Amino acid sequence: MGEGGEGATTARAGTGIALAVAVDLHARHHFTCAAAVDGSRKEEELPGGGMRRELAYGVWEGAQGTGWGSQATAAGLSGASLAPDGEIADAELAAIHAYLRRVVERSADPTCERVLVMSDSLGCLDSLEAAWRARDARGLRTRDRGAMLESCCVLRAQLQLVVFMYVSAHSGNAMNAMADAAAKAHVR
């Protein structure tokens, strides 16, 4: 993350852009929960032929708890390994699903929760929005990842508001970088 314009690093500039959008959205919606999510896939060619694949997702909810420094950072990170035969879109949707499920489960009243989810997968966000706006799960039966899309919509319906925000991948955005690090930590 080298120098950007006017002495700012690319990472600082990328984070600043994403934060400016998130703050504007927060001023309008007053979010109660927010997280960045990401998926990661690792492929390794084996010496005797073949391929080893690993897939995982990560979620970054920001520094959490009463700890300081690395303790608070670790408390805000989560993720899991997934079946290796999936694709990166499966990991991205799994991250969104896991976070929405977590918000619903830990809330005393999910209907009061206003949630911001930041993701670098525009395709997944478009698919989720199309599924949500269709208002009928029957059309999802024939779509790729239809069950996961339907489950995300079921969770979303339990919440007062869910806003999905696209953040560009690997542009230095700190929130996305933390979610990416959590996903990569769960690859092995």
Short mmCIF file of C-alpha atoms in Angstrom, two decimals:
data_model
loop_
_atom_site.label_atom_id
_atom_site.label_comp_id
_atom_site.label_asym_id
_atom_site.label_seq_id
_atom_site.Cartn_x
_atom_site.Cartn_y
_atom_site.Cartn_z
CA MET A 1 0.00 0.00 0.00
CA GLY A 2 2.34 2.65 -1.31
CA GLU A 3 2.02 6.38 -1.58
CA GLY A 4 -1.18 7.80 -2.92
CA GLY A 5 -1.92 11.39 -3.74
CA GLU A 6 -0.87 14.25 -1.44
CA GLY A 7 1.22 12.03 0.86
CA ALA A 8 -1.63 9.70 1.85
CA THR A 9 -1.08 5.99 1.45
CA THR A 10 -3.34 4.02 -0.85
CA ALA A 11 -4.65 2.17 2.21
CA ARG A 12 -5.54 5.37 4.02
CA ALA A 13 -7.25 6.76 0.94
CA GLY A 14 -9.22 3.53 0.34
CA THR A 15 -10.29 3.38 3.97
CA GLY A 16 -11.26 7.05 3.93
CA ILE A 17 -13.49 6.62 0.89
CA ALA A 18 -15.27 3.59 2.37
CA LEU A 19 -15.66 5.27 5.76
CA ALA A 20 -17.09 8.42 4.20
CA VAL A 21 -19.80 6.38 2.47
CA ALA A 22 -20.47 4.31 5.62
CA VAL A 23 -20.75 7.43 7.77
CA ASP A 24 -23.22 9.01 5.33
CA LEU A 25 -25.28 5.81 5.38
CA HIS A 26 -25.11 5.72 9.18
CA ALA A 27 -26.29 9.34 9.42
CA ARG A 28 -29.37 8.32 7.42
CA HIS A 29 -30.11 4.88 8.92
CA HIS A 30 -28.51 4.88 12.42
CA PHE A 31 -27.09 1.36 12.19
CA THR A 32 -27.03 -0.81 15.29
CA CYS A 33 -24.62 -3.36 13.78
CA ALA A 34 -22.02 -3.31 11.03
CA ALA A 35 -19.43 -5.66 9.59
CA ALA A 36 -17.19 -6.24 6.62
CA VAL A 37 -17.27 -9.73 5.11
CA ASP A 38 -15.02 -11.57 2.67
CA GLY A 39 -14.35 -14.98 1.20
CA SER A 40 -11.03 -16.61 0.39
CA ARG A 41 -10.00 -19.58 -1.72
CA LYS A 42 -6.60 -21.22 -1.92
CA GLU A 43 -5.63 -23.64 -4.65
CA GLU A 44 -2.42 -25.64 -4.56
CA GLU A 45 -1.17 -28.01 -7.24
CA LEU A 46 0.03 -31.24 -5.70
CA PRO A 47 3.42 -32.68 -6.73
CA GLY A 48 1.87 -35.98 -7.85
CA GLY A 49 -0.86 -34.24 -9.82
CA GLY A 50 -4.22 -33.00 -8.78
CA MET A 51 -5.23 -29.93 -6.85
CA ARG A 52 -5.89 -29.15 -3.21
CA ARG A 53 -8.53 -26.47 -2.69
CA GLU A 54 -9.48 -24.70 0.50
CA LEU A 55 -12.33 -22.25 1.02
CA ALA A 56 -13.22 -20.02 3.96
CA TYR A 57 -14.95 -16.80 4.94
CA GLY A 58 -14.16 -14.01 7.36
CA VAL A 59 -16.15 -11.35 9.19
CA TRP A 60 -14.81 -8.18 10.81
CA GLU A 61 -17.13 -6.36 13.22
CA GLY A 62 -14.55 -3.89 14.47
CA ALA A 63 -12.70 -3.97 17.77
CA GLN A 64 -14.92 -5.57 20.41
CA GLY A 65 -15.08 -5.93 24.17
CA THR A 66 -13.17 -4.27 26.95
CA GLY A 67 -9.76 -5.52 25.83
CA TRP A 68 -7.15 -3.32 24.23
CA GLY A 69 -5.16 -3.70 21.03
CA SER A 70 -4.88 -7.23 19.71
CA GLN A 71 -7.42 -8.62 22.22
CA ALA A 72 -10.14 -6.23 21.01
CA THR A 73 -9.15 -6.86 17.39
CA ALA A 74 -9.33 -10.65 17.81
CA ALA A 75 -12.74 -10.35 19.49
CA GLY A 76 -14.10 -8.62 16.38
CA LEU A 77 -12.85 -11.26 13.93
CA SER A 78 -14.63 -14.48 13.06
CA GLY A 79 -14.84 -16.94 10.21
CA ALA A 80 -14.97 -20.59 9.25
CA SER A 81 -13.69 -23.10 6.74
CA LEU A 82 -16.09 -24.36 4.09
CA ALA A 83 -16.28 -27.41 1.87
CA PRO A 84 -13.41 -27.14 -0.63
CA ASP A 85 -15.56 -27.85 -3.68
CA GLY A 86 -17.28 -24.45 -3.47
CA GLU A 87 -16.46 -21.25 -5.28
CA ILE A 88 -15.51 -17.83 -3.95
CA ALA A 89 -19.13 -16.65 -4.34
CA ASP A 90 -20.17 -19.45 -1.97
CA ALA A 91 -17.71 -18.14 0.63
CA GLU A 92 -18.88 -14.55 0.18
CA LEU A 93 -22.54 -15.55 0.65
CA ALA A 94 -21.63 -17.77 3.61
CA ALA A 95 -19.95 -14.78 5.27
CA ILE A 96 -23.02 -12.60 4.78
CA HIS A 97 -25.28 -15.41 6.01
CA ALA A 98 -23.13 -16.07 9.08
CA TYR A 99 -23.13 -12.40 10.04
CA LEU A 100 -26.88 -11.91 9.56
CA ARG A 101 -27.52 -15.10 11.57
CA ARG A 102 -25.24 -13.84 14.35
CA VAL A 103 -27.09 -10.50 14.50
CA VAL A 104 -30.48 -12.26 14.70
CA GLU A 105 -29.29 -14.74 17.35
CA ARG A 106 -27.68 -12.26 19.72
CA SER A 107 -30.34 -9.56 19.47
CA ALA A 108 -33.06 -9.32 22.11
CA ASP A 109 -35.33 -7.90 19.40
CA PRO A 110 -34.08 -8.46 15.82
CA THR A 111 -36.85 -6.26 14.42
CA CYS A 112 -35.04 -3.26 15.92
CA GLU A 113 -31.67 -4.04 14.31
CA ARG A 114 -30.43 -1.86 11.44
CA VAL A 115 -27.47 -3.60 9.84
CA LEU A 116 -24.69 -2.50 7.48
CA VAL A 117 -22.81 -5.23 5.59
CA MET A 118 -19.73 -4.25 3.56
CA SER A 119 -18.65 -6.70 0.86
CA ASP A 120 -16.29 -6.68 -2.11
CA SER A 121 -18.45 -9.13 -4.08
CA LEU A 122 -20.74 -7.07 -6.27
CA GLY A 123 -22.11 -10.20 -7.94
CA CYS A 124 -23.25 -11.62 -4.59
CA LEU A 125 -24.74 -8.32 -3.52
CA ASP A 126 -26.63 -8.06 -6.82
CA SER A 127 -27.91 -11.65 -6.44
CA LEU A 128 -29.05 -10.99 -2.88
CA GLU A 129 -30.84 -7.80 -3.85
CA ALA A 130 -32.56 -9.49 -6.81
CA ALA A 131 -33.69 -12.36 -4.58
CA TRP A 132 -34.97 -9.92 -1.94
CA ARG A 133 -36.89 -7.79 -4.43
CA ALA A 134 -38.49 -10.83 -6.07
CA ARG A 135 -40.39 -11.44 -2.79
CA ASP A 136 -40.94 -15.07 -3.79
CA ALA A 137 -38.48 -17.85 -2.98
CA ARG A 138 -39.89 -20.23 -5.60
CA GLY A 139 -37.78 -18.61 -8.32
CA LEU A 140 -34.63 -19.39 -6.33
CA ARG A 141 -35.07 -23.16 -6.68
CA THR A 142 -33.42 -23.19 -10.08
CA ARG A 143 -30.71 -20.62 -9.39
CA ASP A 144 -27.11 -21.18 -8.35
CA ARG A 145 -26.82 -20.77 -4.59
CA GLY A 146 -30.60 -20.55 -4.36
CA ALA A 147 -30.83 -22.11 -0.89
CA MET A 148 -28.23 -19.73 0.52
CA LEU A 149 -29.91 -16.73 -1.10
CA GLU A 150 -33.27 -17.80 0.33
CA SER A 151 -31.80 -18.27 3.80
CA CYS A 152 -30.18 -14.82 3.67
CA CYS A 153 -33.56 -13.35 2.71
CA VAL A 154 -35.27 -15.18 5.60
CA LEU A 155 -32.72 -13.69 8.02
CA ARG A 156 -33.02 -10.26 6.41
CA ALA A 157 -36.79 -10.33 6.84
CA GLN A 158 -36.31 -10.72 10.62
CA LEU A 159 -34.32 -7.48 10.82
CA GLN A 160 -35.61 -3.93 10.60
CA LEU A 161 -33.15 -2.91 7.88
CA VAL A 162 -30.17 -4.40 6.08
CA VAL A 163 -28.03 -2.21 3.83
CA PHE A 164 -25.39 -3.84 1.65
CA MET A 165 -22.46 -1.62 0.74
CA TYR A 166 -20.01 -2.52 -2.01
CA VAL A 167 -16.34 -1.86 -1.21
CA SER A 168 -13.67 -2.40 -3.84
CA ALA A 169 -11.51 -5.45 -3.28
CA HIS A 170 -7.89 -5.13 -2.23
CA SER A 171 -7.90 -1.35 -2.51
CA GLY A 172 -6.48 -0.78 0.93
CA ASN A 173 -9.82 -0.44 2.70
CA ALA A 174 -9.00 -1.44 6.29
CA MET A 175 -12.38 -3.02 7.03
CA ASN A 176 -12.20 -5.24 3.95
CA ALA A 177 -8.56 -6.07 4.69
CA MET A 178 -9.49 -7.28 8.18
CA ALA A 179 -12.32 -9.47 6.83
CA ASP A 180 -9.92 -10.82 4.20
CA ALA A 181 -7.34 -11.60 6.91
CA ALA A 182 -9.99 -13.45 8.94
CA ALA A 183 -10.96 -15.48 5.85
CA LYS A 184 -7.34 -16.32 5.05
CA ALA A 185 -6.77 -17.38 8.69
CA HIS A 186 -9.56 -19.94 8.33
CA VAL A 187 -8.31 -21.34 5.01
CA ARG A 188 -5.96 -23.71 6.83
#
